[in-house]
Coordinates of C-alpha atoms in Angstrom, one line a residue:
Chain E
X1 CA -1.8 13.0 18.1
X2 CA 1.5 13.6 16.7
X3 CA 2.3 16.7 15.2
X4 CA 4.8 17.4 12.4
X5 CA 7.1 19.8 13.3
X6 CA 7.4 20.8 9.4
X7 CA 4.2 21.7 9.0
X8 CA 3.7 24.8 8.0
X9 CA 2.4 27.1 10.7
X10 CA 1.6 30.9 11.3
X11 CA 4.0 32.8 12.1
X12 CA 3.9 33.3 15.4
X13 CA 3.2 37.2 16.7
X14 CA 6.7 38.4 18.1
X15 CA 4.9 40.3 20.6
X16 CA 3.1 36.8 22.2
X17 CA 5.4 36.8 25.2
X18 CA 5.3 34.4 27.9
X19 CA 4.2 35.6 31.7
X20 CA 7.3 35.9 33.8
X21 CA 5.5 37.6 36.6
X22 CA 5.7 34.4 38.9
X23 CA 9.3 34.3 38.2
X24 CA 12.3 35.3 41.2
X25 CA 14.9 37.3 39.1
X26 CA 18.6 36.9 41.1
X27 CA 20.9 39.7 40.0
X28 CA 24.8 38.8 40.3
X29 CA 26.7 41.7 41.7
X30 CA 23.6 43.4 42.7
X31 CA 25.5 45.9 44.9
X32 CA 26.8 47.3 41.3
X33 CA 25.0 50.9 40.0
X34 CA 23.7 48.9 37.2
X35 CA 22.7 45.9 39.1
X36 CA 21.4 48.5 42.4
X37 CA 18.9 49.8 39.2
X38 CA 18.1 46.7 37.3
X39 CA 16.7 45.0 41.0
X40 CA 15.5 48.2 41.8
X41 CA 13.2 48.9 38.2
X42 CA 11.9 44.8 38.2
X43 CA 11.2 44.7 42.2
X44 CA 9.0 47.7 41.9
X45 CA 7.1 46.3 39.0
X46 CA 6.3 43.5 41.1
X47 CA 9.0 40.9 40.2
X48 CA 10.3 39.1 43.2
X49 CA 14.2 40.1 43.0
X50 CA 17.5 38.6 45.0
X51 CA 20.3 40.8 44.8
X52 CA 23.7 38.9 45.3
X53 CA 27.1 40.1 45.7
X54 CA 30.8 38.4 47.2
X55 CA 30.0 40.0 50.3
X56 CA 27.0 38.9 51.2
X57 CA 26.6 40.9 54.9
X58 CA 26.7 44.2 51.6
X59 CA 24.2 42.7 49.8
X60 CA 21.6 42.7 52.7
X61 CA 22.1 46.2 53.4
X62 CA 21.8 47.5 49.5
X63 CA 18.8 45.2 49.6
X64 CA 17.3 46.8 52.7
X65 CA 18.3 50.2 51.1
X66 CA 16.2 49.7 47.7
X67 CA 13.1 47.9 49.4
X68 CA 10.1 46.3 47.5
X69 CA 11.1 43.0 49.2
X70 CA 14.4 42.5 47.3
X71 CA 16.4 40.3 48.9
X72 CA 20.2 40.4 49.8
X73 CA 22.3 37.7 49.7
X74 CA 25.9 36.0 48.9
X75 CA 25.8 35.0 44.6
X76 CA 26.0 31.6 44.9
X77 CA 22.6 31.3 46.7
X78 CA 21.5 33.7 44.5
X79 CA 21.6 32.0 41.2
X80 CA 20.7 28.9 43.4
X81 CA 17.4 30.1 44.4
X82 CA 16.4 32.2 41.2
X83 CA 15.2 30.8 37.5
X84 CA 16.5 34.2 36.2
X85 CA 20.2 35.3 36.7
X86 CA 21.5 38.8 35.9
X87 CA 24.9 39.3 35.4
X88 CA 26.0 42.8 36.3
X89 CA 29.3 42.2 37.8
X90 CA 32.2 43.9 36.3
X91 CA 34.1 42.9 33.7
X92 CA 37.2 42.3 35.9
X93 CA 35.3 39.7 37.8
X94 CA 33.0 37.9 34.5
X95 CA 35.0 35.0 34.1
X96 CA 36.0 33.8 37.4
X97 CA 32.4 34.8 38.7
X98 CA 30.9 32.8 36.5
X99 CA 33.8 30.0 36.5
X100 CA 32.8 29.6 40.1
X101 CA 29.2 29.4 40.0
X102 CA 28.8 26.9 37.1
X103 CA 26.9 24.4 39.4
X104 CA 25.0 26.8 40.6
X105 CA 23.8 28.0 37.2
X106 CA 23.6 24.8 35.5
X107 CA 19.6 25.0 34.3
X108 CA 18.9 28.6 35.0
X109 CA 18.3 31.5 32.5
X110 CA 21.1 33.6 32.7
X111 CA 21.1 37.2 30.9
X112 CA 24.6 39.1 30.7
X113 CA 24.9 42.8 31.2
X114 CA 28.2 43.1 31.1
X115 CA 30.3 45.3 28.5
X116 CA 33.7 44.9 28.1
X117 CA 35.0 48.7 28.2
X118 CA 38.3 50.0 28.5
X119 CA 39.0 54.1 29.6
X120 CA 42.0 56.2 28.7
X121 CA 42.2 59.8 28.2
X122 CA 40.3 60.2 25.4
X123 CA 36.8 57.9 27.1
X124 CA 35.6 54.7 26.7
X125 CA 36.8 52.1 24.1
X126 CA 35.6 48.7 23.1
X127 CA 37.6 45.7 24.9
X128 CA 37.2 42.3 22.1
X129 CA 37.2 39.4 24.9
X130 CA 38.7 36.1 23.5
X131 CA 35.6 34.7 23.3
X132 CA 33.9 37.4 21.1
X133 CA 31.8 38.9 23.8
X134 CA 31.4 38.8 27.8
X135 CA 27.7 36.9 26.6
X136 CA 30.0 34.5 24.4
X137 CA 32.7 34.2 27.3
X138 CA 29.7 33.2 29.5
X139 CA 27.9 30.5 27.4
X140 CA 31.7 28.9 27.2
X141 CA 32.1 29.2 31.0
X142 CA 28.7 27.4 31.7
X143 CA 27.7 24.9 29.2
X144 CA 24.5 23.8 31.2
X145 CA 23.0 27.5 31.8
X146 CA 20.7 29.0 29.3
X147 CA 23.0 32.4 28.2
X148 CA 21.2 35.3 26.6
X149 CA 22.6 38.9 26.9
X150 CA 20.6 42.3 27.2
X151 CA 20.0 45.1 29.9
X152 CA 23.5 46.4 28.5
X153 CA 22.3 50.2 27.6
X154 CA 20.3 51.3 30.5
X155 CA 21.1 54.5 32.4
X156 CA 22.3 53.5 36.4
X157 CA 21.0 56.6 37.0
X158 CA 17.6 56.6 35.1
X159 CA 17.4 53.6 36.6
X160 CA 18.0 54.7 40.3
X161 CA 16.1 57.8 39.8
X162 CA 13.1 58.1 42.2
X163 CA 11.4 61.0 40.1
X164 CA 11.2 58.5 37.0
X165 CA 8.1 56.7 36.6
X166 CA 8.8 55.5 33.2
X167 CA 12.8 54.0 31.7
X168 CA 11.4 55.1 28.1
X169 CA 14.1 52.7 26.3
X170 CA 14.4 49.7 24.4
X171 CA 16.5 46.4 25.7
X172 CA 18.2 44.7 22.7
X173 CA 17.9 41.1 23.6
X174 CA 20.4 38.7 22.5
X175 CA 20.4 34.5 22.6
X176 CA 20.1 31.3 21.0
X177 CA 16.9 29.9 21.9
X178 CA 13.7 31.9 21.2
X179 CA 12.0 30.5 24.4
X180 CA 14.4 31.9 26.5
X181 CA 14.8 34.9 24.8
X182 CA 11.0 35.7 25.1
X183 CA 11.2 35.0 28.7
X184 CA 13.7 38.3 28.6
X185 CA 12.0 40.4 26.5
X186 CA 8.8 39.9 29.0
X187 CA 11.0 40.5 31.6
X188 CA 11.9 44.0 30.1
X189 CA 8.6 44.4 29.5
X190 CA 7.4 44.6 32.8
X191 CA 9.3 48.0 33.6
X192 CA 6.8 50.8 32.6
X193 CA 8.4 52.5 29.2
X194 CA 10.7 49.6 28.6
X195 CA 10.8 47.0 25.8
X196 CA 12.7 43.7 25.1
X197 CA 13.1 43.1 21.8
X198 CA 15.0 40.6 19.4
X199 CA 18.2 41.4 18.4
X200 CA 19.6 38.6 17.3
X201 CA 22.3 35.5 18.5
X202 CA 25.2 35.6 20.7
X203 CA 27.5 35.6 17.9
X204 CA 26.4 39.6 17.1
X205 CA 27.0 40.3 21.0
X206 CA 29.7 42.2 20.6
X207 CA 28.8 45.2 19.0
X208 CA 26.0 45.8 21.5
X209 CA 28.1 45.5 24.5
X210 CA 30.3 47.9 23.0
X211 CA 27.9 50.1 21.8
X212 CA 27.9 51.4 25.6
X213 CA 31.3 53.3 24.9
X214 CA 29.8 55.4 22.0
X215 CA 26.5 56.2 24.6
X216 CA 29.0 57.4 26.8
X217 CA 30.7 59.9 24.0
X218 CA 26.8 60.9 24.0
X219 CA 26.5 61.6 27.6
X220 CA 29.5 63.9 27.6
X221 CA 28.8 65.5 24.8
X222 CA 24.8 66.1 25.2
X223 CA 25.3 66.1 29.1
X224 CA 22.4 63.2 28.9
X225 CA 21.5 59.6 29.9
X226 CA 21.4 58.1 26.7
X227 CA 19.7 55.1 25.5
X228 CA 18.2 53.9 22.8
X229 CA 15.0 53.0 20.5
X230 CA 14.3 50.8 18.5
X231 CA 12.5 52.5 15.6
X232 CA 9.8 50.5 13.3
X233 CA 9.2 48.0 15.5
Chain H
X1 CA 42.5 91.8 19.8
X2 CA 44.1 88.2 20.4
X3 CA 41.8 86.0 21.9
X4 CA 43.3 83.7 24.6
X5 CA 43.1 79.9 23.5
X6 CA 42.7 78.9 27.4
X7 CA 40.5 81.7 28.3
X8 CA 37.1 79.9 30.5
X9 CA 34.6 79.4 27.8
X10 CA 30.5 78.6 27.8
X11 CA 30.1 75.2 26.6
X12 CA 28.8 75.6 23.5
X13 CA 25.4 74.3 22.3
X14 CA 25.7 70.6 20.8
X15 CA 23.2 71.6 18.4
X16 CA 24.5 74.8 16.8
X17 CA 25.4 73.0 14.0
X18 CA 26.4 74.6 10.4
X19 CA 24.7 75.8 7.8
X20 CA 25.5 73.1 4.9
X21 CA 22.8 74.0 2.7
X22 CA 25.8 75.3 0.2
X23 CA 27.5 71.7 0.1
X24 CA 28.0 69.7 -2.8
X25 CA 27.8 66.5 -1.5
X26 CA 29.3 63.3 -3.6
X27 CA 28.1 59.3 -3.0
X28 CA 30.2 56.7 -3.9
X29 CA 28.4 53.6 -4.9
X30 CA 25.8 55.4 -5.7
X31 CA 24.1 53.6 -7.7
X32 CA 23.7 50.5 -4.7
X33 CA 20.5 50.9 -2.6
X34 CA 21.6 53.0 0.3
X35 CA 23.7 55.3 -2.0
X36 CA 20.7 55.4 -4.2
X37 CA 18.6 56.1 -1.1
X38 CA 21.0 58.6 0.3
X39 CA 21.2 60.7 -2.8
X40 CA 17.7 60.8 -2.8
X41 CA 16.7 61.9 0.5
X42 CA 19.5 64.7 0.5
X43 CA 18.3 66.1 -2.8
X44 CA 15.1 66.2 -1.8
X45 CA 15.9 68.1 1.0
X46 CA 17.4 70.8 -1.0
X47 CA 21.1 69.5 -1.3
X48 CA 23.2 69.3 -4.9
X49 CA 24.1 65.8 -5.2
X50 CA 27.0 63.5 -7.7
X51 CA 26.1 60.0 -7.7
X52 CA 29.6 58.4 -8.4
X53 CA 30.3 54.9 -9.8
X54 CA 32.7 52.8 -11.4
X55 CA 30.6 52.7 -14.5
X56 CA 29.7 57.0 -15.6
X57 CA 27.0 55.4 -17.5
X58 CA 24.9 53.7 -15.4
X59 CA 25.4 56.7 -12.3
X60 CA 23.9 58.9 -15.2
X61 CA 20.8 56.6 -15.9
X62 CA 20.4 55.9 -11.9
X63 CA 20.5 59.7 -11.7
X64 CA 18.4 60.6 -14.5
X65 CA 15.8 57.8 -12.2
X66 CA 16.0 59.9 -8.9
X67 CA 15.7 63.5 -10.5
X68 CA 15.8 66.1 -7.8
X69 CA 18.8 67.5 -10.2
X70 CA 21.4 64.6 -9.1
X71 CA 24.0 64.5 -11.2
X72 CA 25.7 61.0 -12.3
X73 CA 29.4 60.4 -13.4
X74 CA 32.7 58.1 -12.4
X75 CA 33.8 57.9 -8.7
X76 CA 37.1 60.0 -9.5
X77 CA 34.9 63.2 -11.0
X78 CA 32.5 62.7 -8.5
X79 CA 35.0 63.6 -5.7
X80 CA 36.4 65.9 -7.3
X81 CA 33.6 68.2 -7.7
X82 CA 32.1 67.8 -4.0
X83 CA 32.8 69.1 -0.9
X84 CA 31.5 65.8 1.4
X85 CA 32.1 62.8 0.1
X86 CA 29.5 59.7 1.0
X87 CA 31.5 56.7 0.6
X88 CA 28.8 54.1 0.0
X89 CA 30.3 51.4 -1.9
X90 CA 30.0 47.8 -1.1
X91 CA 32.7 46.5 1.6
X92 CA 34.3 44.5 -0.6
X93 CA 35.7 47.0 -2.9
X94 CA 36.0 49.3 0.2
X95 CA 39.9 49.4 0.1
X96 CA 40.4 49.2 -3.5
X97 CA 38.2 51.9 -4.3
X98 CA 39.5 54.6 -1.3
X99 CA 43.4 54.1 -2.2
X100 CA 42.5 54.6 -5.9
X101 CA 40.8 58.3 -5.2
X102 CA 43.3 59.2 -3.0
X103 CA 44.0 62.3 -4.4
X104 CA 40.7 63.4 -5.9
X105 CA 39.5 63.2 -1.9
X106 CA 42.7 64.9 -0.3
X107 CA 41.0 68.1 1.6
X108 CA 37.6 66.6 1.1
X109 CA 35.2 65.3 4.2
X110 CA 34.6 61.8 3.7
X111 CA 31.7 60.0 5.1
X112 CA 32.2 56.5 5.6
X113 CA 28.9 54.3 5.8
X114 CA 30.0 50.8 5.2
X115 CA 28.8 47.9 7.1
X116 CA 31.2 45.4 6.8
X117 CA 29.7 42.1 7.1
X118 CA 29.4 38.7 6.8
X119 CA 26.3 36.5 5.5
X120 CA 25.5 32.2 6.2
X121 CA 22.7 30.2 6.4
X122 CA 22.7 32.1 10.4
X123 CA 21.9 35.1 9.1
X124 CA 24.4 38.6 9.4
X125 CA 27.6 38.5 11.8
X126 CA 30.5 40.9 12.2
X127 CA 33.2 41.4 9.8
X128 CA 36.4 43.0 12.0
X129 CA 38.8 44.9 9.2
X130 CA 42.2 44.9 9.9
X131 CA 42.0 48.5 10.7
X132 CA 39.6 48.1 13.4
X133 CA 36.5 49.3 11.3
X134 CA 35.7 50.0 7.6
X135 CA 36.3 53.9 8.8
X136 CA 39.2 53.4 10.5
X137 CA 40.7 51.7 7.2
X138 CA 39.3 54.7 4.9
X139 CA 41.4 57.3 7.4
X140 CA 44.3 55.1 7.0
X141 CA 43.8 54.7 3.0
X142 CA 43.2 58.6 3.0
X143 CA 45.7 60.5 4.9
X144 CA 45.0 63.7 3.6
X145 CA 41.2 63.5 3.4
X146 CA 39.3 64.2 7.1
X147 CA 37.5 61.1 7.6
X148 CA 34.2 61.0 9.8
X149 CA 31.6 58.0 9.6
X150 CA 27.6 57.8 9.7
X151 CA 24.6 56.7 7.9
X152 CA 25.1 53.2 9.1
X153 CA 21.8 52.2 10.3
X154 CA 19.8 53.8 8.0
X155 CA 16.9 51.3 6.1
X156 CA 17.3 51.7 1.7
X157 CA 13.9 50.5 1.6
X158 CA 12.4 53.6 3.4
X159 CA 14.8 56.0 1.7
X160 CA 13.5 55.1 -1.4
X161 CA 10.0 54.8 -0.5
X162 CA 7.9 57.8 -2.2
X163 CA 5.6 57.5 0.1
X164 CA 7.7 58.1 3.7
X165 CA 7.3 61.5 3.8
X166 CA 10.0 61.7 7.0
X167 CA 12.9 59.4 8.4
X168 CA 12.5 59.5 11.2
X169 CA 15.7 58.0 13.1
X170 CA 19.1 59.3 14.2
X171 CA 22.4 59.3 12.5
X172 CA 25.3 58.0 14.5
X173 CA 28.1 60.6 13.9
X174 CA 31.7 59.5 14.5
X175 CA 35.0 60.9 13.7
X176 CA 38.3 62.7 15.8
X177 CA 37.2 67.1 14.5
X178 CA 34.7 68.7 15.8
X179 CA 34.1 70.9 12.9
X180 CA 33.2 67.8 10.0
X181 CA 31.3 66.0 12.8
X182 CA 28.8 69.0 13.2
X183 CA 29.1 69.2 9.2
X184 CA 27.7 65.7 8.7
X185 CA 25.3 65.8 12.0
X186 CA 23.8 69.0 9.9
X187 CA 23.7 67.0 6.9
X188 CA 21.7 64.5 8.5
X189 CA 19.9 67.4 10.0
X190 CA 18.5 68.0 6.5
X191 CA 16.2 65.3 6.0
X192 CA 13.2 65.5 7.7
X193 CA 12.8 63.3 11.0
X194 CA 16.6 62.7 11.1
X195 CA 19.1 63.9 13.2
X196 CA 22.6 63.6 13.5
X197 CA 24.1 62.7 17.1
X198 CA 27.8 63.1 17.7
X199 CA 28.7 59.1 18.9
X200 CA 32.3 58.9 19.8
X201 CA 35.5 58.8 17.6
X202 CA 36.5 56.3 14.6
X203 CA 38.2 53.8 17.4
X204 CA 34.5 53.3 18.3
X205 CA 33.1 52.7 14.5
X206 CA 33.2 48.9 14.6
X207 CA 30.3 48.5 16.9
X208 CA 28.2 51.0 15.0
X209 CA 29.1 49.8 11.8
X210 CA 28.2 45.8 13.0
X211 CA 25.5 47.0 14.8
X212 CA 23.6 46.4 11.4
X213 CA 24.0 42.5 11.8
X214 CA 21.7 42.9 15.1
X215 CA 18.7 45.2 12.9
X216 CA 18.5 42.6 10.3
X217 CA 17.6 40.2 12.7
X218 CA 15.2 42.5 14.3
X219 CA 13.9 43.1 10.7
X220 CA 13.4 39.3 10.1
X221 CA 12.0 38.8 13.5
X222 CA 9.7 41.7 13.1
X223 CA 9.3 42.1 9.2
X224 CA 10.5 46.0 10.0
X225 CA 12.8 48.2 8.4
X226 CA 14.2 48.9 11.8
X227 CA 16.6 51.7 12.4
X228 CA 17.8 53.5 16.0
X229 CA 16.8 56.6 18.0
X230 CA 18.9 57.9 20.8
X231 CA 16.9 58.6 23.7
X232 CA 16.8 61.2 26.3
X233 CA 19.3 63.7 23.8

């Protein structure tokens, strides 16, 4: 039977989110501090994780480093044989990264990390990419991938730190299609203390990419590892 | 005894803030929801508050509604008799209304909390002034005033809500002196469950002040009043 899609239905509960355990996570420029902690945090809760990297002889050796099976590799077989891509490369490589691995991407779920920062004397400052955001500079670059953003205000060092058992944050997840956005959020959601949640479409990118260069006035100032909550949710 | 500028110092304690309990403390566009709100919470935590608005009048009758002894009266009288100086008003008459009191806020601490945005059938996106950020346009417009920014993120209908006892969420506090940041972080400090955190300079206020667009779609997503919390600070 046919259903009519303008039926009106519950609202569905925001917090229904899909399994993801069965899926391999591939993290671009996995040799990175943030990329190093992102494989490292979704390996040991039990995802299956390929770190990539140019230099594919470093990626097997970070790999070997972290443990929990991750995998080492060059990127291009990376986002080949993962349905998730992370993309923690820096924002010196984003565009001709990506440019490069179009193919490679077309169909996958790809989640950006990146934020555009620039550093002078006086700290960090937000870099506007042409595109409106490295998330928005991706979807241009690969019209056949599925681009969300999120990850973006995670500690490296929480994140690498042995001694913590819990990443007590929230991960503002950004995209265009709820599906695939869900899929993130779960994926956040595996990490003990960690939670994805909906933060609205590419378009609005910007401002939490560069949110990371007021986080970083933070950590100076409080000598922390700042992230953030979510509160009321 | 002279005391030598470049002398080795102990850091000082991020949170020996000031006492402001003395302040007079002014909103603009006070009579709008988060002016409204804002008034509110900081007379009830002990503060003497103006409500300023275009129209005396109506600042009087929206005063007269929120007791705590809030005073109403014009924008221009409203600066002139506080020390800090909310600017609340919407963005759109942002500019007009900072170049017209000019001179009533020369000397005055100015508190920018404007969100400038944009609305469509997509929901909330990112307005980008000229200046860089609704705060950086207010220092401009105000050369003689000392310009911070906060309050951005901060839900009207919980600060007006009899019944929420706390708020509890943190205030991202920007601005170039040390001194008016700690003034407004102990402002914040006031109201039960809220804190202020110290989040970078004005050249960082656009991504704190668009930051809104994102918790409006959390809010629709999650039918929340969503606000922030720095972690591990």
């Amino acid at each position: 039977m046919a259903t009519d899609a303008n039926a009106p239905t519950t609202p569905r509960d925001p917090w229904d989110l899909p399994d993801v355990s069965g899926l391999v996570v591939g993290v671009l420029g996995g040799t990175g501090p943030q990329g190093r902690g992102l494989a490292h945090r979704l390996a040991r809760a039990g995802q299956r994780v390929l770190i990539g990297s140019r230099d594919a002889e470093r990626a097997r050796t970070t790999a070997a480093g972290l443990g929990d099976g991750i995998e080492g590799t060059g990127n291009a077989e990376a986002a080949r044989r993962s349905d998730v891509v992370i993309v923690a490369v820096p924002w010196e490589g984003h565009a001709r990264t990506l440019a490069a691995l179009a193919g490679e991407l077309a169909g996958k779920l790809v989640v950006d990390c990146v934020n555009p920062l620039g550093f002078d004397k006086k700290g960090a400052y937000a870099l506007k990419p042409e595109e409106g955001s490295a998330a928005e500079q991706a979807a241009a670059l690969l019209p056949e991938s599925r681009v969300t953003a999120a990850f973006h205000h995670l500690s490296a060092v929480l994140l690498l730190d042995p001694e913590a058992e819990r990443i007590d944050t929230d991960v503002m997840v950004l995209g265009e299609e709820r599906a695939d956005v869900e899929i993130v959020q779960a994926l956040a959601g595996r990490v003990p203390g960690m939670r994805g949640v909906f933060a609205g479409r590419l378009r609005n990118a910007h401002q939490v990419e560069s949110l990371v260069a007021n986080l970083i006035s933070v950590n100076r100032r409080y000598k922390a590892h700042a992230g953030l909550r979510v509160t009321d949710v």
